[in-house]
Short mmCIF file of C-alpha atoms and ligand atoms in Angstrom, two decimals:
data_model
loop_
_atom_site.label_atom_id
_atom_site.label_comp_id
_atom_site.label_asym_id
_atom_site.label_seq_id
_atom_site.Cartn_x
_atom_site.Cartn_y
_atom_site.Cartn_z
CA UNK A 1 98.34 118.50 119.33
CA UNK A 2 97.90 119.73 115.90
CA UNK A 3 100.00 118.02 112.94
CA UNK A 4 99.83 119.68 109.54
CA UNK A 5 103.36 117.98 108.68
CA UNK A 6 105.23 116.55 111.85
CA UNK A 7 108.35 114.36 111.91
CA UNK A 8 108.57 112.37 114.72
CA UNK A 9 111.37 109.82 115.12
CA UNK A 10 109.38 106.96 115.95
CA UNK A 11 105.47 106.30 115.78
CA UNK A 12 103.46 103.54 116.90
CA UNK A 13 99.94 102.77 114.99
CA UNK A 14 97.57 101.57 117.15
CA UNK A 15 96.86 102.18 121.28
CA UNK A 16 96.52 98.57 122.53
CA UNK A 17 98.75 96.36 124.99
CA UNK A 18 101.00 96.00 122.12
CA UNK A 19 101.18 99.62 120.89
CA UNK A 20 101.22 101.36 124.63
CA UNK A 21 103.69 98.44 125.61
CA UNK A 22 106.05 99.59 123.07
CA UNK A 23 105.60 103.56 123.90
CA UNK A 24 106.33 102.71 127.72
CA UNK A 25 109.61 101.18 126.46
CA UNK A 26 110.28 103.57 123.99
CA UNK A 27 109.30 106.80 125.87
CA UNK A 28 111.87 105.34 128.66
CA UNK A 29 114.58 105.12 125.90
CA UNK A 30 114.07 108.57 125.31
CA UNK A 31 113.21 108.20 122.00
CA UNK A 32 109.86 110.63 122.58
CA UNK A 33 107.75 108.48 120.56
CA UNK A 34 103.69 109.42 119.28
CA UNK A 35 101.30 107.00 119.70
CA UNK A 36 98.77 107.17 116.59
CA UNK A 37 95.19 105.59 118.40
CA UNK A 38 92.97 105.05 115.79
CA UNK A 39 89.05 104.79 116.02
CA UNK A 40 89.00 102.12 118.23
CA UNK A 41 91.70 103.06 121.22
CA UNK A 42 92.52 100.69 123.74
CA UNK A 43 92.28 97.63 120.76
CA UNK A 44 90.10 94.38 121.96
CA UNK A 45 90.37 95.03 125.77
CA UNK A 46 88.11 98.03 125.47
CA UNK A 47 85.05 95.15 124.68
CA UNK A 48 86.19 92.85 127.80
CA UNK A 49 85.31 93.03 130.92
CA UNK A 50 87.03 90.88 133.62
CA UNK A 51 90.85 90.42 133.12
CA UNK A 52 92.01 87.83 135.09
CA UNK A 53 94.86 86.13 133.15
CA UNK A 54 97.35 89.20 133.11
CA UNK A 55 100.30 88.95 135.28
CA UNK A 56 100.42 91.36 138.50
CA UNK A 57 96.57 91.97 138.93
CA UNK A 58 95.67 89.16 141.60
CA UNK A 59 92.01 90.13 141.74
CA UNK A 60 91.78 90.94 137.77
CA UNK A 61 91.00 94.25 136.64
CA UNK A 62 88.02 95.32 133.97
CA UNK A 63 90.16 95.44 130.00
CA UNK A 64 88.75 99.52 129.67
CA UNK A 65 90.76 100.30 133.13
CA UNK A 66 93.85 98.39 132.58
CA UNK A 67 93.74 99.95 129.47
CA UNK A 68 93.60 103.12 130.76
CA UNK A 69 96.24 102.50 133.30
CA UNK A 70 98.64 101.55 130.22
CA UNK A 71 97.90 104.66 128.57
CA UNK A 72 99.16 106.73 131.88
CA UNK A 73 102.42 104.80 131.70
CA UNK A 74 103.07 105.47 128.22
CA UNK A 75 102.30 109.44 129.00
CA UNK A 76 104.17 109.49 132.40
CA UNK A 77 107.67 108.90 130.44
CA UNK A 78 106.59 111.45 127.71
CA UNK A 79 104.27 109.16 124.97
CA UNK A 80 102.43 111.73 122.81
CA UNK A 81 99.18 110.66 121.72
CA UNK A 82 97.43 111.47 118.92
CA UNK A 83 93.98 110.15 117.45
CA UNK A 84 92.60 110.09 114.22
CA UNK A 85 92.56 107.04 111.76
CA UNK A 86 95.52 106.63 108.64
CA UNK A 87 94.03 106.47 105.92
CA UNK A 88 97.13 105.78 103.57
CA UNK A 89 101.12 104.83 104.34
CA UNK A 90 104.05 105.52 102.46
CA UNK A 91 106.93 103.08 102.86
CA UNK A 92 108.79 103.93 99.79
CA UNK A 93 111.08 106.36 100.89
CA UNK A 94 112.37 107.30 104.40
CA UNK A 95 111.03 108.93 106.46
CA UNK A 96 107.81 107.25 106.27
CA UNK A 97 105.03 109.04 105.30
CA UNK A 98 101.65 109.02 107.26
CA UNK A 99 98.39 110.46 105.78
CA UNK A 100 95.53 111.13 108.38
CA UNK A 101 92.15 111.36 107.33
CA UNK A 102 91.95 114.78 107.50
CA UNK A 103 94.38 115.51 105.01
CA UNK A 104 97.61 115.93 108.06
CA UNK A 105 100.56 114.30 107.37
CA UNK A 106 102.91 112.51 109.89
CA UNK A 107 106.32 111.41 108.86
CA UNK A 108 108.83 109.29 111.22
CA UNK A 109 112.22 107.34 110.58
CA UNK A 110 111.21 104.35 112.46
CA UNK A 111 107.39 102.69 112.73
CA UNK A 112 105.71 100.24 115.17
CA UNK A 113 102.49 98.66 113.78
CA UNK A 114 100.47 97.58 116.47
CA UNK A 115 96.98 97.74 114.61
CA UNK A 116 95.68 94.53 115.86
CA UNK A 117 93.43 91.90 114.75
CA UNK A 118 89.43 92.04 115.33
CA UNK A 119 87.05 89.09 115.80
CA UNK A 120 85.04 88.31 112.94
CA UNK A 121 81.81 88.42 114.55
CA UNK A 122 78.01 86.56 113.61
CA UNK A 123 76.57 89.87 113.13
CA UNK A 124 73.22 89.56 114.94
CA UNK A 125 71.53 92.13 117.15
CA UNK A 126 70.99 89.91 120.09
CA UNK A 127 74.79 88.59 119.66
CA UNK A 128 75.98 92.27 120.13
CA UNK A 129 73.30 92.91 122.97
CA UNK A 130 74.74 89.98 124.70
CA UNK A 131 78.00 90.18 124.32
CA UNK A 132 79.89 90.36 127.75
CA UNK A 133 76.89 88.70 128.99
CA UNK A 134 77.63 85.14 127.99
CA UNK A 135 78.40 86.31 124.57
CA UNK A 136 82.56 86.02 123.85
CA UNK A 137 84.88 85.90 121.21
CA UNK A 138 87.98 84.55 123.48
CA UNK A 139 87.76 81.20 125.33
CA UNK A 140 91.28 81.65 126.79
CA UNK A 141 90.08 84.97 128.24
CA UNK A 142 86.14 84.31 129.02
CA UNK A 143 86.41 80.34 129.37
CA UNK A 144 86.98 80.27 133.07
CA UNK A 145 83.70 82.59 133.73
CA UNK A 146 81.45 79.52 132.30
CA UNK A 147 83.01 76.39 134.61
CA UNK A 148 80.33 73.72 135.05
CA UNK A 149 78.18 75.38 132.33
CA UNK A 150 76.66 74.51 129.19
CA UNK A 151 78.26 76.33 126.09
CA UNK A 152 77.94 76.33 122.80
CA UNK A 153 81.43 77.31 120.26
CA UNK A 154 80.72 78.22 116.53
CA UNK A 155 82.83 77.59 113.95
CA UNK A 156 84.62 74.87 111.85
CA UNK A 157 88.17 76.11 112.07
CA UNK A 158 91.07 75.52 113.95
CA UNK A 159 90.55 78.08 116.34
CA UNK A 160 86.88 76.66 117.10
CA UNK A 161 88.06 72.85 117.77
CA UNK A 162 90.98 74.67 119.94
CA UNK A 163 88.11 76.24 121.89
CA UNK A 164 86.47 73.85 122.12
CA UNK A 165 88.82 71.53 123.44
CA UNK A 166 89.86 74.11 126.22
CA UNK A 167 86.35 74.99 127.23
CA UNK A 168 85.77 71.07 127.61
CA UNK A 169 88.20 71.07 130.35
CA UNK A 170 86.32 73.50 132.03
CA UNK A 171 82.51 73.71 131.11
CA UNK A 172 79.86 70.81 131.64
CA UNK A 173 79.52 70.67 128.09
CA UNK A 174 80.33 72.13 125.06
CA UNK A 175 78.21 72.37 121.83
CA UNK A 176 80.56 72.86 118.49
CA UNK A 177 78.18 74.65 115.90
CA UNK A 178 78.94 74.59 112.38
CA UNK A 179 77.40 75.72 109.29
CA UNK A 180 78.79 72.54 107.40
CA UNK A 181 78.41 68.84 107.61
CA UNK A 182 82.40 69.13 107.46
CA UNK A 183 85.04 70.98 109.87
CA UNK A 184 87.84 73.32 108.19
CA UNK A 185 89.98 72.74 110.99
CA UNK A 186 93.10 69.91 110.91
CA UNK A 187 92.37 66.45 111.28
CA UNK A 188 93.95 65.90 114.69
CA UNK A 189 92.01 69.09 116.16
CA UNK A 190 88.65 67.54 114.25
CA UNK A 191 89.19 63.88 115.85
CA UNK A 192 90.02 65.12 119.33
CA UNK A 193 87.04 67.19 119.61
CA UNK A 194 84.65 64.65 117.86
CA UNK A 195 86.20 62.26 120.83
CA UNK A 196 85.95 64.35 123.46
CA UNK A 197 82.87 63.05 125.59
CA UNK A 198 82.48 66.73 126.13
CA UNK A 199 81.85 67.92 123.39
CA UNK A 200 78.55 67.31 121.04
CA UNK A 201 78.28 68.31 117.43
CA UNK A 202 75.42 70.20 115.58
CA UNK A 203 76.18 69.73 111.97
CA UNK A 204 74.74 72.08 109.31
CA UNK A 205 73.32 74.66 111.71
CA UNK A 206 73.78 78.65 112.43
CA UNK A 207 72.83 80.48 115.12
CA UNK A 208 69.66 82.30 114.62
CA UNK A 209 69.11 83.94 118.16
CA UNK A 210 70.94 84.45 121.48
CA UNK A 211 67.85 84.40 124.17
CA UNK A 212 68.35 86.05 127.81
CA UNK A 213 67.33 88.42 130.12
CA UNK A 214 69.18 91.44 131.76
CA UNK A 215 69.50 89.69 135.16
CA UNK A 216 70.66 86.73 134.14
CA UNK A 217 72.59 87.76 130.47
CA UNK A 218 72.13 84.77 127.74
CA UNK A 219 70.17 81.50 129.11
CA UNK A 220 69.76 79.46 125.90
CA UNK A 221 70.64 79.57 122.09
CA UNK A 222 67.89 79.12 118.93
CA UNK A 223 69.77 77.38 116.09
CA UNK A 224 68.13 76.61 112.43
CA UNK A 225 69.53 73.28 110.71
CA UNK A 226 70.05 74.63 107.05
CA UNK A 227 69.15 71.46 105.53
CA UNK A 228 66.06 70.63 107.59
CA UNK A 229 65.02 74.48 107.82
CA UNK A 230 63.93 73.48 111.92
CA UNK A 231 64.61 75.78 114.87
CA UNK A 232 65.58 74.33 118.01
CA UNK A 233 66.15 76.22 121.14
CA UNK A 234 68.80 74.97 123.71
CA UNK A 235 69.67 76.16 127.47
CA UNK A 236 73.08 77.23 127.16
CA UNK A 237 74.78 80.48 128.82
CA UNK A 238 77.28 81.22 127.02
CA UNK A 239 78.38 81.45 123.27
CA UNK A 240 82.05 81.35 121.88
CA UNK A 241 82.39 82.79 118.27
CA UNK A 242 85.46 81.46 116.58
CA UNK A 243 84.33 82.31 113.05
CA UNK A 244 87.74 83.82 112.56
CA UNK A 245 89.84 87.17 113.10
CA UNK A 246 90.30 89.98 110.53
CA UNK A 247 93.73 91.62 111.27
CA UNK A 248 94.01 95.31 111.01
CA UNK A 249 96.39 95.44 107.80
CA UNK A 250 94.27 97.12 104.83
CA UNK A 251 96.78 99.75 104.86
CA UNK A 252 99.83 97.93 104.59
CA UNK A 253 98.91 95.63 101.77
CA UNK A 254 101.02 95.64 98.90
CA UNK A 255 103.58 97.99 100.98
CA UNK A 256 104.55 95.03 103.32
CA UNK A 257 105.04 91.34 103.35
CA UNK A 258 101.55 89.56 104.99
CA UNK A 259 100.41 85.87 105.10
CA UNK A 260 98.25 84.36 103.15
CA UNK A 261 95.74 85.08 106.07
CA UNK A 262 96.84 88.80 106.14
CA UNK A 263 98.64 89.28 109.38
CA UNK A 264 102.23 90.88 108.79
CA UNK A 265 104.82 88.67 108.76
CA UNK A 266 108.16 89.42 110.54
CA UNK A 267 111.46 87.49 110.69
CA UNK A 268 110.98 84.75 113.61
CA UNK A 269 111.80 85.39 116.81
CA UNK A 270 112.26 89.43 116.00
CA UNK A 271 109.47 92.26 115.13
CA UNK A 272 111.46 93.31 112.05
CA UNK A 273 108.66 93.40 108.91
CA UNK A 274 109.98 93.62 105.34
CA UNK A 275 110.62 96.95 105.28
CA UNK A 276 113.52 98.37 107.12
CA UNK A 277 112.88 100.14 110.06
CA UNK A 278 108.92 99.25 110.35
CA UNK A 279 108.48 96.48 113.12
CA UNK A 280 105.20 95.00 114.03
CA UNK A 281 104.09 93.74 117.29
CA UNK A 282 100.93 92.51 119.01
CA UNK A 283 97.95 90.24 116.89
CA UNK A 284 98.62 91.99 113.74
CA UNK A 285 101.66 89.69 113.68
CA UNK A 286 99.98 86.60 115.77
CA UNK A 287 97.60 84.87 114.86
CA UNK A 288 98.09 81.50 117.55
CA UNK A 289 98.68 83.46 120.53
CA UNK A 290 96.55 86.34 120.54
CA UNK A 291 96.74 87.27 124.25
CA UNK A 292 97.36 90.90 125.72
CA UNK A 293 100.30 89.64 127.66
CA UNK A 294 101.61 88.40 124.16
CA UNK A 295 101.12 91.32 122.62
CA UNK A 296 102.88 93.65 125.37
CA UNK A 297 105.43 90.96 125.36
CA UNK A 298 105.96 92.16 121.51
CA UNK A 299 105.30 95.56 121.90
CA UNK A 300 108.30 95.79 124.24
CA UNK A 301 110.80 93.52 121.81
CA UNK A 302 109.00 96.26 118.65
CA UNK A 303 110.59 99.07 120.77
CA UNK A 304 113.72 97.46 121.43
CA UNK A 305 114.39 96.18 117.72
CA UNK A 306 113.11 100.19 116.89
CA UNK A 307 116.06 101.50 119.38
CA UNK A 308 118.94 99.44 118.12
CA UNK A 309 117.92 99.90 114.63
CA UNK A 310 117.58 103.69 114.71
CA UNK A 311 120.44 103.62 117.04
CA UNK A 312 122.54 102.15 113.83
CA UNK A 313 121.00 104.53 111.48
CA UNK A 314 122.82 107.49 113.24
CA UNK A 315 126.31 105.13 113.14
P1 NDP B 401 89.15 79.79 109.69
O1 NDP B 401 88.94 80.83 108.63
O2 NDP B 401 90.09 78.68 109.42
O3 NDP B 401 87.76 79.12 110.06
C1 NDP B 401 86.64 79.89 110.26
C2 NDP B 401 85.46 78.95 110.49
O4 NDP B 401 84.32 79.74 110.80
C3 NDP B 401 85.13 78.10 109.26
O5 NDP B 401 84.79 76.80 109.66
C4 NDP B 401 83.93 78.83 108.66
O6 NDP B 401 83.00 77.96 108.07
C5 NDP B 401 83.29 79.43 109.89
N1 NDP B 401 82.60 80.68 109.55
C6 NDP B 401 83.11 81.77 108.94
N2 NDP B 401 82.19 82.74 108.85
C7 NDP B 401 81.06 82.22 109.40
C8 NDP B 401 79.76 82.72 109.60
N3 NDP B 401 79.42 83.95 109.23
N4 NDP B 401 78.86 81.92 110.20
C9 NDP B 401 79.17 80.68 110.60
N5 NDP B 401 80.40 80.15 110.45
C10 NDP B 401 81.33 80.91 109.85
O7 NDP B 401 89.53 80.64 110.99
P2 NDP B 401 90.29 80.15 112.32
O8 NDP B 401 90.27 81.33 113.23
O9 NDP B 401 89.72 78.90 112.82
O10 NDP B 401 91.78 79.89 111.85
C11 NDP B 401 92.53 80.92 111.18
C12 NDP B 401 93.91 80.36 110.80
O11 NDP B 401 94.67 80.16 111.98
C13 NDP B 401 93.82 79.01 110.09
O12 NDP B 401 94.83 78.93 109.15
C14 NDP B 401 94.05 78.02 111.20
O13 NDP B 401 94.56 76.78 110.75
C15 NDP B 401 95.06 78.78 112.04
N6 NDP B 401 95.00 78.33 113.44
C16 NDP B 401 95.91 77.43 113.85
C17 NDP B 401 95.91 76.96 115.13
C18 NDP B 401 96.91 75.97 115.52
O14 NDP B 401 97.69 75.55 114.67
N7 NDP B 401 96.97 75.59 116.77
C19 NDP B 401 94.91 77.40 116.13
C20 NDP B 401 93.97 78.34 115.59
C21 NDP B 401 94.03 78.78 114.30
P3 NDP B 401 83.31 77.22 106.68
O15 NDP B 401 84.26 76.12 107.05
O16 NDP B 401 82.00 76.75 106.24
O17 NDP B 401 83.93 78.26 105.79
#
């Protein structure tokens, strides 16, 4: 499809469970909406492997194929889809303006952003090479691949003493790795996880090297204590980064309402965003949750807020 200028009554920014969940619902309304993909399609389940925790696939499916089955069920009811990154948003005015990087514009009366959120990552070569491999970003998702073995978390926050505290339940034992002498995270996370028998602490440390073979994907962990300068190396097969998330919002800042962390905020319990007749679903909006079911979950309320409200628009 080629766009020059194209109105479009709704579009949806971004192609993951959120963003396809909302063009299956909003296709089926009839409301023949364009699904804008972006460089990375698919969102975070493009990087996953096993899926085992979404409803209606008994023996789990591989995130790049469930993906792709999404994406037929958004075009089966009439989704358009059209890739190339926005590179600048106009909420001023209505219709919405769109600018694509190569210099198209879209324009649309209504607006799902389902951009997502992406894991802040170490940044090492041998974290990327194993990642998959015993190297994960998601305990919720990856946690149940690692029962009875030893794994490390790293991070300080909240979302690292969560993990770890959920991968206790299920690993032999957990090692919490954190660059300080001091967690980030809230007092009640920090006291249950220094508690937890489970669970050991290396203070003051970073990751310098995930070790493994190709058989076998990562089989131990070399860490450097910053204040001692020492590398240790420990047998551990799998690594959870919980170093943070980034949400996908650069675009929308200043032209919507976000948290102090970023993510766009929308009145509770609804997808609505500040502006009229943009909704948000999926981890650009959730930062506790961050599960595809959650986000489909949302992508289907973003369509049906996006129906009623366009719905009242015409009277
Ligand atoms: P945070 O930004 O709170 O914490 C990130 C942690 O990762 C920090 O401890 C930070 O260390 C560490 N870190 C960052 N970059 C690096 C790096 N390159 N190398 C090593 N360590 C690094 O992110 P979270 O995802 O934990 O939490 C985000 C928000 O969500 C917070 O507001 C949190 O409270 C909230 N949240 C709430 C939950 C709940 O209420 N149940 C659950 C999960 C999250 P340092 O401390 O040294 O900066």
């Amino acid at each position: 499809m080629s766009a020059k200028f194209q109105h479009h009554k709704l579009i949806i920014l971004g192609s993951g469970p959120a963003g396809l969940t909302a063009a299956i619902y909003a296709a089926r309304a009839i409301l023949n909406p364009v699904v804008v993909s972006g460089r990375e399609a698919g969102g975070q389940l493009m990087i996953t492997t096993d899926v085992e925790n979404y409803p209606g696939f008994p023996e789990g499916i591989q995130g790049p194929e469930m993906m792709d089955l999404l994406k037929a069920q958004a075009a089966r009811f009439g989704t358009e889809f059209f890739s190339g990154d926005v590179v600048e948003v106009d909420f001023s005015q209505r219709p919405f303006k769109l600018f694509l990087e190569n210099n198209d514009t879209l324009t649309c009366d209504s607006l799902i952003i389902s951009t997502g959120a992406s894991a802040r990552w170490l940044g090492m070569d041998s974290e990327k090479k194993y990642s998959g491999k015993g190297v994960s970003a998601c305990a919720t998702c990856d946690g149940f691949f690692f029962r009875d073995q030893n794994v490390a978390v790293v991070g300080g926050g909240d979302t690292a003493l969560e993990e770890a505290l959920y991968l206790a339940n299920i690993c032999k034992s957990v090692t919490l790795i954190h660059r300080r002498d001091e967690f980030r995270g809230s007092k009640i996370m920090q006291k249950r996880a220094i508690d937890h028998e489970k669970i050991s602490i290396f203070w003051d440390t970073v990751v310098e090297e995930v070790v493994g073979n190709p058989k076998d994907g990562m089989t131990s962990l070399k860490v450097r204590n910053v204040k001692t300068e020492k590398v240790t190396e420990h047998p551990l097969t799998g690594m959870f980064v919980a170093i943070g998330h980034i949400p996908n919002t650069g675009l929308f800042k200043d032209k919507l309402n976000l948290n102090e962390n970023g993510y766009v905020k929308v009145t509770p319990g609804t997808t609505y965003t500040s502006v009229e007749g943009v909704f948000a679903s999926g981890d650009v909006q959730d930062h506790v949750y961050r599960q595809a079911v959650t986000a489909a979950g949302t992508g289907c309320m973003a369509a049906i807020d996006a129906e009623r409200w366009l719905a009242e628009q015409v009277g």
